[in-house]
C-alpha cells in the first residue's frame, strides 16, 4: 500500500514551453501533497505544499506564477512549469500524505531537461 | 524556523563496520522525525520514523535511530553495514499537519 506515482519519469522540452508533471496517490487519499526540487548532489528543497481543494502554499523564493500547482482531487496533484528555461532543469519529486498522519510517501521523481 | 542539519556529507565504510549518521534539528512544537533512504536509481523510501513514545526507534533493514530531545538529535545507526546499504540517507523533520523539511543528505558508500 501507500504508492505514489509520478508521470512522466523524464521529459525533455524546448525553452519557452510549458511542462506538466502529474502526481497520483494510487491506493490512498492524499489530503496533502508536497512538491520538492532536487539539484544534483543536494537535498530536497520544498517548493510548495498543496491541500486538496485549496491554493498551494509556496516556499519563500519559489515563483508561484512559474510553478503552477493544482490539487483538484484527493488522488491527483499537478505541477506545471510554465515558460521553462534551462535553469529549470532539475529533478522534481512529489510526496503525498494523509492529514493527521506524519509520514509522507514519495513518487519516483521526474527529471526535467530544458534545452 | 525549522531546519535539519546532517553532519556527514559523504561516508565510506567497509562491510561489517558500524554506522552512525548524525542529525540535528531545530523545530518549535511537537516534532516528528524521519530517516529516508534513496538507493541508486530509486525513489525515496521511509527507513524509520519517530512520533512519540520510546525514543529508540527500529526501522527496516536493521536500522535504528535514537531521539534525544535534550540534544535535538535523531542519529541513525546500524551495527553492521552491508554493501547493499550504499545509498543516500536523508534526515527529515515535520509534524502531522505541517510540511516536512529535509537535511542535505549523507552519501554512504560501502566497500565490499
PDB file of C-alpha atoms in Angstrom:
ATOM      1  CA  UNK A   1       0.000   0.000   0.000  1.00  0.00           C
ATOM      2  CA  UNK A   2       0.849   3.746   0.024  1.00  0.00           C
ATOM      3  CA  UNK A   3       2.067   4.034  -3.546  1.00  0.00           C
ATOM      4  CA  UNK A   4       2.673   7.398  -5.149  1.00  0.00           C
ATOM      5  CA  UNK A   5       3.195   7.552  -8.879  1.00  0.00           C
ATOM      6  CA  UNK A   6       4.682  10.401 -10.866  1.00  0.00           C
ATOM      7  CA  UNK A   7       4.371  10.871 -14.589  1.00  0.00           C
ATOM      8  CA  UNK A   8       6.384  11.306 -16.659  1.00  0.00           C
ATOM      9  CA  UNK A   9       9.616   9.904 -15.238  1.00  0.00           C
ATOM     10  CA  UNK A  10      11.623  12.118 -17.524  1.00  0.00           C
ATOM     11  CA  UNK A  11      10.854  14.829 -20.014  1.00  0.00           C
ATOM     12  CA  UNK A  12      12.822  16.989 -22.400  1.00  0.00           C
ATOM     13  CA  UNK A  13      11.274  20.221 -23.578  1.00  0.00           C
ATOM     14  CA  UNK A  14      12.251  23.289 -25.505  1.00  0.00           C
ATOM     15  CA  UNK A  15      12.937  26.561 -23.771  1.00  0.00           C
ATOM     16  CA  UNK A  16       9.782  28.660 -23.535  1.00  0.00           C
ATOM     17  CA  UNK A  17       7.336  25.775 -23.491  1.00  0.00           C
ATOM     18  CA  UNK A  18       5.340  24.501 -20.521  1.00  0.00           C
ATOM     19  CA  UNK A  19       5.536  21.084 -18.936  1.00  0.00           C
ATOM     20  CA  UNK A  20       3.015  19.360 -16.694  1.00  0.00           C
ATOM     21  CA  UNK A  21       4.008  16.736 -14.144  1.00  0.00           C
ATOM     22  CA  UNK A  22       1.381  14.546 -12.501  1.00  0.00           C
ATOM     23  CA  UNK A  23       1.490  13.031  -9.047  1.00  0.00           C
ATOM     24  CA  UNK A  24      -1.042  10.387  -8.094  1.00  0.00           C
ATOM     25  CA  UNK A  25      -1.657   8.504  -4.876  1.00  0.00           C
ATOM     26  CA  UNK A  26      -2.712   5.103  -6.140  1.00  0.00           C
ATOM     27  CA  UNK A  27      -4.134   3.388  -3.078  1.00  0.00           C
ATOM     28  CA  UNK A  28      -4.919   6.132  -0.590  1.00  0.00           C
ATOM     29  CA  UNK A  29      -6.455   9.569  -0.476  1.00  0.00           C
ATOM     30  CA  UNK A  30      -3.859  12.276  -0.065  1.00  0.00           C
ATOM     31  CA  UNK A  31      -5.161  15.349   1.688  1.00  0.00           C
ATOM     32  CA  UNK A  32      -1.750  16.966   1.391  1.00  0.00           C
ATOM     33  CA  UNK A  33       0.847  16.802  -1.349  1.00  0.00           C
ATOM     34  CA  UNK A  34       4.297  18.292  -1.379  1.00  0.00           C
ATOM     35  CA  UNK A  35       6.450  19.238  -4.334  1.00  0.00           C
ATOM     36  CA  UNK A  36      10.218  19.186  -3.997  1.00  0.00           C
ATOM     37  CA  UNK A  37      13.080  20.014  -6.272  1.00  0.00           C
ATOM     38  CA  UNK A  38      16.392  18.193  -6.015  1.00  0.00           C
ATOM     39  CA  UNK A  39      19.569  19.524  -7.554  1.00  0.00           C
ATOM     40  CA  UNK A  40      22.457  17.145  -8.274  1.00  0.00           C
ATOM     41  CA  UNK A  41      24.176  16.024  -5.080  1.00  0.00           C
ATOM     42  CA  UNK A  42      21.932  18.224  -2.984  1.00  0.00           C
ATOM     43  CA  UNK A  43      18.981  17.759  -0.719  1.00  0.00           C
ATOM     44  CA  UNK A  44      15.307  18.054  -1.498  1.00  0.00           C
ATOM     45  CA  UNK A  45      14.163  21.645  -1.497  1.00  0.00           C
ATOM     46  CA  UNK A  46      10.497  22.057  -0.643  1.00  0.00           C
ATOM     47  CA  UNK A  47       8.777  24.159  -3.285  1.00  0.00           C
ATOM     48  CA  UNK A  48       5.176  24.120  -2.148  1.00  0.00           C
ATOM     49  CA  UNK A  49       2.530  22.367  -0.101  1.00  0.00           C
ATOM     50  CA  UNK A  50      -0.889  21.765  -1.554  1.00  0.00           C
ATOM     51  CA  UNK A  51      -4.042  20.712   0.229  1.00  0.00           C
ATOM     52  CA  UNK A  52      -6.894  19.233  -1.729  1.00  0.00           C
ATOM     53  CA  UNK A  53      -9.312  21.871  -2.903  1.00  0.00           C
ATOM     54  CA  UNK A  54      -7.299  24.879  -1.800  1.00  0.00           C
ATOM     55  CA  UNK A  55      -4.481  27.006  -3.135  1.00  0.00           C
ATOM     56  CA  UNK A  56      -0.934  25.811  -2.724  1.00  0.00           C
ATOM     57  CA  UNK A  57       1.360  27.399  -0.165  1.00  0.00           C
ATOM     58  CA  UNK A  58       4.678  28.265  -1.765  1.00  0.00           C
ATOM     59  CA  UNK A  59       8.010  28.445  -0.009  1.00  0.00           C
ATOM     60  CA  UNK A  60       9.925  31.671   0.004  1.00  0.00           C
ATOM     61  CA  UNK A  61      11.726  32.273  -3.248  1.00  0.00           C
ATOM     62  CA  UNK A  62       9.547  29.949  -5.334  1.00  0.00           C
ATOM     63  CA  UNK A  63       7.669  31.742  -8.113  1.00  0.00           C
ATOM     64  CA  UNK A  64       4.023  30.755  -7.918  1.00  0.00           C
ATOM     65  CA  UNK A  65       3.329  32.030 -11.432  1.00  0.00           C
ATOM     66  CA  UNK A  66       6.083  29.888 -12.851  1.00  0.00           C
ATOM     67  CA  UNK A  67       5.382  26.708 -10.930  1.00  0.00           C
ATOM     68  CA  UNK A  68       1.628  26.219 -11.055  1.00  0.00           C
ATOM     69  CA  UNK A  69       0.299  23.622  -8.657  1.00  0.00           C
ATOM     70  CA  UNK A  70      -3.176  22.163  -8.787  1.00  0.00           C
ATOM     71  CA  UNK A  71      -4.562  19.665  -6.289  1.00  0.00           C
ATOM     72  CA  UNK A  72      -8.030  19.113  -7.671  1.00  0.00           C
ATOM     73  CA  UNK A  73      -8.744  15.732  -6.153  1.00  0.00           C
ATOM     74  CA  UNK A  74      -7.629  13.558  -3.267  1.00  0.00           C
ATOM     75  CA  UNK A  75      -5.532  11.417  -5.562  1.00  0.00           C
ATOM     76  CA  UNK A  76      -4.026  13.859  -8.045  1.00  0.00           C
ATOM     77  CA  UNK A  77      -1.801  16.903  -7.925  1.00  0.00           C
ATOM     78  CA  UNK A  78      -0.107  18.521 -10.898  1.00  0.00           C
ATOM     79  CA  UNK A  79       2.908  20.776 -11.205  1.00  0.00           C
ATOM     80  CA  UNK A  80       3.152  22.847 -14.364  1.00  0.00           C
ATOM     81  CA  UNK A  81       6.454  24.517 -15.140  1.00  0.00           C
ATOM     82  CA  UNK A  82       5.489  27.447 -17.329  1.00  0.00           C
ATOM     83  CA  UNK A  83       7.779  29.046 -19.898  1.00  0.00           C
ATOM     84  CA  UNK A  84      10.548  26.677 -18.946  1.00  0.00           C
ATOM     85  CA  UNK A  85      14.174  27.762 -19.111  1.00  0.00           C
ATOM     86  CA  UNK A  86      17.353  25.687 -18.935  1.00  0.00           C
ATOM     87  CA  UNK A  87      17.839  26.713 -15.293  1.00  0.00           C
ATOM     88  CA  UNK A  88      14.560  24.934 -14.503  1.00  0.00           C
ATOM     89  CA  UNK A  89      16.205  21.642 -15.430  1.00  0.00           C
ATOM     90  CA  UNK A  90      16.125  19.547 -12.303  1.00  0.00           C
ATOM     91  CA  UNK A  91      14.660  16.530 -10.592  1.00  0.00           C
ATOM     92  CA  UNK A  92      11.145  17.175  -9.308  1.00  0.00           C
ATOM     93  CA  UNK A  93       9.684  14.929  -6.637  1.00  0.00           C
ATOM     94  CA  UNK A  94       6.214  14.821  -5.165  1.00  0.00           C
ATOM     95  CA  UNK A  95       5.070  13.264  -1.947  1.00  0.00           C
ATOM     96  CA  UNK A  96       1.644  12.600  -0.548  1.00  0.00           C
ATOM     97  CA  UNK A  97       0.277  12.316   2.944  1.00  0.00           C
ATOM     98  CA  UNK A  98      -3.000  11.717   4.687  1.00  0.00           C
ATOM     99  CA  UNK A  99      -3.815  14.583   7.044  1.00  0.00           C
ATOM    100  CA  UNK A 100      -3.040  13.683  10.613  1.00  0.00           C
ATOM    101  CA  UNK A 101      -0.511  11.036   9.643  1.00  0.00           C
ATOM    102  CA  UNK A 102       3.046  12.259   9.844  1.00  0.00           C
ATOM    103  CA  UNK A 103       4.827  10.207   7.233  1.00  0.00           C
ATOM    104  CA  UNK A 104       4.776  11.063   3.566  1.00  0.00           C
ATOM    105  CA  UNK A 105       5.145   8.712   0.636  1.00  0.00           C
ATOM    106  CA  UNK A 106       7.230   9.688  -2.332  1.00  0.00           C
ATOM    107  CA  UNK A 107       6.886   9.388  -6.051  1.00  0.00           C
ATOM    108  CA  UNK A 108       9.801   8.214  -8.161  1.00  0.00           C
ATOM    109  CA  UNK A 109      10.551  11.727  -9.387  1.00  0.00           C
ATOM    110  CA  UNK A 110      10.576  13.440 -12.760  1.00  0.00           C
ATOM    111  CA  UNK A 111      13.773  14.521 -14.435  1.00  0.00           C
ATOM    112  CA  UNK A 112      13.125  17.655 -16.447  1.00  0.00           C
ATOM    113  CA  UNK A 113      15.637  18.817 -19.022  1.00  0.00           C
ATOM    114  CA  UNK A 114      15.015  22.104 -20.789  1.00  0.00           C
ATOM    115  CA  UNK A 115      17.017  22.638 -23.976  1.00  0.00           C
TER     116      UNK A 115
ATOM    117  CA  UNK B   1      12.048  28.243  11.599  1.00  0.00           C
ATOM    118  CA  UNK B   2      12.512  24.520  11.277  1.00  0.00           C
ATOM    119  CA  UNK B   3      15.778  23.180   9.969  1.00  0.00           C
ATOM    120  CA  UNK B   4      17.707  19.946   9.761  1.00  0.00           C
ATOM    121  CA  UNK B   5      21.460  19.536   9.851  1.00  0.00           C
ATOM    122  CA  UNK B   6      23.289  16.387   8.784  1.00  0.00           C
ATOM    123  CA  UNK B   7      26.916  16.400   9.806  1.00  0.00           C
ATOM    124  CA  UNK B   8      28.376  13.895   7.398  1.00  0.00           C
ATOM    125  CA  UNK B   9      28.074  14.577   3.709  1.00  0.00           C
ATOM    126  CA  UNK B  10      29.946  11.542   2.499  1.00  0.00           C
ATOM    127  CA  UNK B  11      30.782   8.421   4.497  1.00  0.00           C
ATOM    128  CA  UNK B  12      32.831   5.470   3.290  1.00  0.00           C
ATOM    129  CA  UNK B  13      32.831   2.252   5.298  1.00  0.00           C
ATOM    130  CA  UNK B  14      33.850  -1.349   4.832  1.00  0.00           C
ATOM    131  CA  UNK B  15      31.281  -4.110   5.101  1.00  0.00           C
ATOM    132  CA  UNK B  16      30.513  -5.176   8.666  1.00  0.00           C
ATOM    133  CA  UNK B  17      31.575  -1.815  10.075  1.00  0.00           C
ATOM    134  CA  UNK B  18      29.215   0.001  12.392  1.00  0.00           C
ATOM    135  CA  UNK B  19      27.410   3.075  11.183  1.00  0.00           C
ATOM    136  CA  UNK B  20      26.205   6.233  12.846  1.00  0.00           C
ATOM    137  CA  UNK B  21      24.908   9.200  10.868  1.00  0.00           C
ATOM    138  CA  UNK B  22      24.310  12.409  12.750  1.00  0.00           C
ATOM    139  CA  UNK B  23      21.179  14.537  12.508  1.00  0.00           C
ATOM    140  CA  UNK B  24      20.276  17.636  14.498  1.00  0.00           C
ATOM    141  CA  UNK B  25      17.114  19.623  14.098  1.00  0.00           C
ATOM    142  CA  UNK B  26      15.506  22.877  15.035  1.00  0.00           C
ATOM    143  CA  UNK B  27      11.741  22.831  15.404  1.00  0.00           C
ATOM    144  CA  UNK B  28       9.119  24.503  17.529  1.00  0.00           C
ATOM    145  CA  UNK B  29       6.280  22.371  18.739  1.00  0.00           C
ATOM    146  CA  UNK B  30       5.587  18.673  18.582  1.00  0.00           C
ATOM    147  CA  UNK B  31       8.175  17.132  16.343  1.00  0.00           C
ATOM    148  CA  UNK B  32       8.036  14.117  14.072  1.00  0.00           C
ATOM    149  CA  UNK B  33      11.375  12.834  12.820  1.00  0.00           C
ATOM    150  CA  UNK B  34      12.183  10.668   9.844  1.00  0.00           C
ATOM    151  CA  UNK B  35      15.016   8.979   8.080  1.00  0.00           C
ATOM    152  CA  UNK B  36      14.557   8.338   4.381  1.00  0.00           C
ATOM    153  CA  UNK B  37      16.865   6.394   2.081  1.00  0.00           C
ATOM    154  CA  UNK B  38      17.392   6.767  -1.638  1.00  0.00           C
ATOM    155  CA  UNK B  39      19.095   3.821  -3.312  1.00  0.00           C
ATOM    156  CA  UNK B  40      20.805   4.470  -6.648  1.00  0.00           C
ATOM    157  CA  UNK B  41      18.196   4.971  -9.340  1.00  0.00           C
ATOM    158  CA  UNK B  42      15.281   4.568  -6.959  1.00  0.00           C
ATOM    159  CA  UNK B  43      12.898   6.902  -5.190  1.00  0.00           C
ATOM    160  CA  UNK B  44      12.886   7.874  -1.562  1.00  0.00           C
ATOM    161  CA  UNK B  45      11.785   5.249   0.910  1.00  0.00           C
ATOM    162  CA  UNK B  46      10.999   5.607   4.577  1.00  0.00           C
ATOM    163  CA  UNK B  47      13.545   3.860   6.821  1.00  0.00           C
ATOM    164  CA  UNK B  48      12.019   4.759  10.150  1.00  0.00           C
ATOM    165  CA  UNK B  49      10.082   7.448  11.956  1.00  0.00           C
ATOM    166  CA  UNK B  50       9.583   8.839  15.413  1.00  0.00           C
ATOM    167  CA  UNK B  51       6.283  10.313  16.510  1.00  0.00           C
ATOM    168  CA  UNK B  52       6.171   9.709  20.256  1.00  0.00           C
ATOM    169  CA  UNK B  53       6.893   7.091  22.907  1.00  0.00           C
ATOM    170  CA  UNK B  54      10.070   5.034  23.017  1.00  0.00           C
ATOM    171  CA  UNK B  55      12.886   7.280  21.798  1.00  0.00           C
ATOM    172  CA  UNK B  56      14.741   4.304  20.350  1.00  0.00           C
ATOM    173  CA  UNK B  57      13.095   3.552  17.044  1.00  0.00           C
ATOM    174  CA  UNK B  58      13.722   0.470  14.968  1.00  0.00           C
ATOM    175  CA  UNK B  59      13.255   0.568  11.234  1.00  0.00           C
ATOM    176  CA  UNK B  60      13.682  -1.658   8.256  1.00  0.00           C
ATOM    177  CA  UNK B  61      16.876  -3.465   7.235  1.00  0.00           C
ATOM    178  CA  UNK B  62      18.365  -3.396  10.730  1.00  0.00           C
ATOM    179  CA  UNK B  63      18.485   0.374  11.080  1.00  0.00           C
ATOM    180  CA  UNK B  64      17.602   2.190  14.271  1.00  0.00           C
ATOM    181  CA  UNK B  65      17.603   5.776  15.456  1.00  0.00           C
ATOM    182  CA  UNK B  66      17.529   7.409  18.848  1.00  0.00           C
ATOM    183  CA  UNK B  67      15.654  10.598  19.605  1.00  0.00           C
ATOM    184  CA  UNK B  68      17.489  12.629  22.238  1.00  0.00           C
ATOM    185  CA  UNK B  69      15.293  15.605  22.998  1.00  0.00           C
ATOM    186  CA  UNK B  70      17.877  17.445  25.090  1.00  0.00           C
ATOM    187  CA  UNK B  71      20.337  17.341  22.209  1.00  0.00           C
ATOM    188  CA  UNK B  72      17.796  17.926  19.446  1.00  0.00           C
ATOM    189  CA  UNK B  73      19.270  14.894  17.753  1.00  0.00           C
ATOM    190  CA  UNK B  74      17.998  11.875  15.867  1.00  0.00           C
ATOM    191  CA  UNK B  75      21.059   9.876  14.845  1.00  0.00           C
ATOM    192  CA  UNK B  76      20.774   6.850  12.595  1.00  0.00           C
ATOM    193  CA  UNK B  77      22.669   3.682  13.476  1.00  0.00           C
ATOM    194  CA  UNK B  78      23.324   0.219  12.161  1.00  0.00           C
ATOM    195  CA  UNK B  79      25.660  -2.219  13.938  1.00  0.00           C
ATOM    196  CA  UNK B  80      26.961  -3.935  10.805  1.00  0.00           C
ATOM    197  CA  UNK B  81      26.553  -2.462   7.339  1.00  0.00           C
ATOM    198  CA  UNK B  82      26.290  -4.349   4.080  1.00  0.00           C
ATOM    199  CA  UNK B  83      27.300  -3.439   0.567  1.00  0.00           C
ATOM    200  CA  UNK B  84      23.609  -3.098  -0.277  1.00  0.00           C
ATOM    201  CA  UNK B  85      23.321  -0.206   2.196  1.00  0.00           C
ATOM    202  CA  UNK B  86      25.137   2.008  -0.290  1.00  0.00           C
ATOM    203  CA  UNK B  87      22.682   4.863  -0.780  1.00  0.00           C
ATOM    204  CA  UNK B  88      21.916   8.410   0.200  1.00  0.00           C
ATOM    205  CA  UNK B  89      20.296   8.970   3.569  1.00  0.00           C
ATOM    206  CA  UNK B  90      18.124  11.930   4.455  1.00  0.00           C
ATOM    207  CA  UNK B  91      17.006  13.067   7.872  1.00  0.00           C
ATOM    208  CA  UNK B  92      13.721  14.991   7.908  1.00  0.00           C
ATOM    209  CA  UNK B  93      11.560  16.853  10.416  1.00  0.00           C
ATOM    210  CA  UNK B  94       7.927  17.860  10.449  1.00  0.00           C
ATOM    211  CA  UNK B  95       4.711  17.133  12.241  1.00  0.00           C
ATOM    212  CA  UNK B  96       1.451  15.508  11.337  1.00  0.00           C
ATOM    213  CA  UNK B  97      -0.074  18.577   9.754  1.00  0.00           C
ATOM    214  CA  UNK B  98       2.939  20.542   8.627  1.00  0.00           C
ATOM    215  CA  UNK B  99       5.494  20.421   5.886  1.00  0.00           C
ATOM    216  CA  UNK B 100       8.435  18.041   6.030  1.00  0.00           C
ATOM    217  CA  UNK B 101      11.883  19.586   5.738  1.00  0.00           C
ATOM    218  CA  UNK B 102      14.911  17.567   4.704  1.00  0.00           C
ATOM    219  CA  UNK B 103      18.561  17.716   5.612  1.00  0.00           C
ATOM    220  CA  UNK B 104      21.185  17.867   2.891  1.00  0.00           C
ATOM    221  CA  UNK B 105      21.699  14.139   2.898  1.00  0.00           C
ATOM    222  CA  UNK B 106      24.596  11.812   3.581  1.00  0.00           C
ATOM    223  CA  UNK B 107      26.016   9.749   0.783  1.00  0.00           C
ATOM    224  CA  UNK B 108      27.041   6.352   2.192  1.00  0.00           C
ATOM    225  CA  UNK B 109      29.414   4.172   0.247  1.00  0.00           C
ATOM    226  CA  UNK B 110      30.092   0.651   1.472  1.00  0.00           C
ATOM    227  CA  UNK B 111      33.203  -1.078   0.234  1.00  0.00           C
ATOM    228  CA  UNK B 112      32.757  -4.818  -0.436  1.00  0.00           C
TER     229      UNK B 112
END
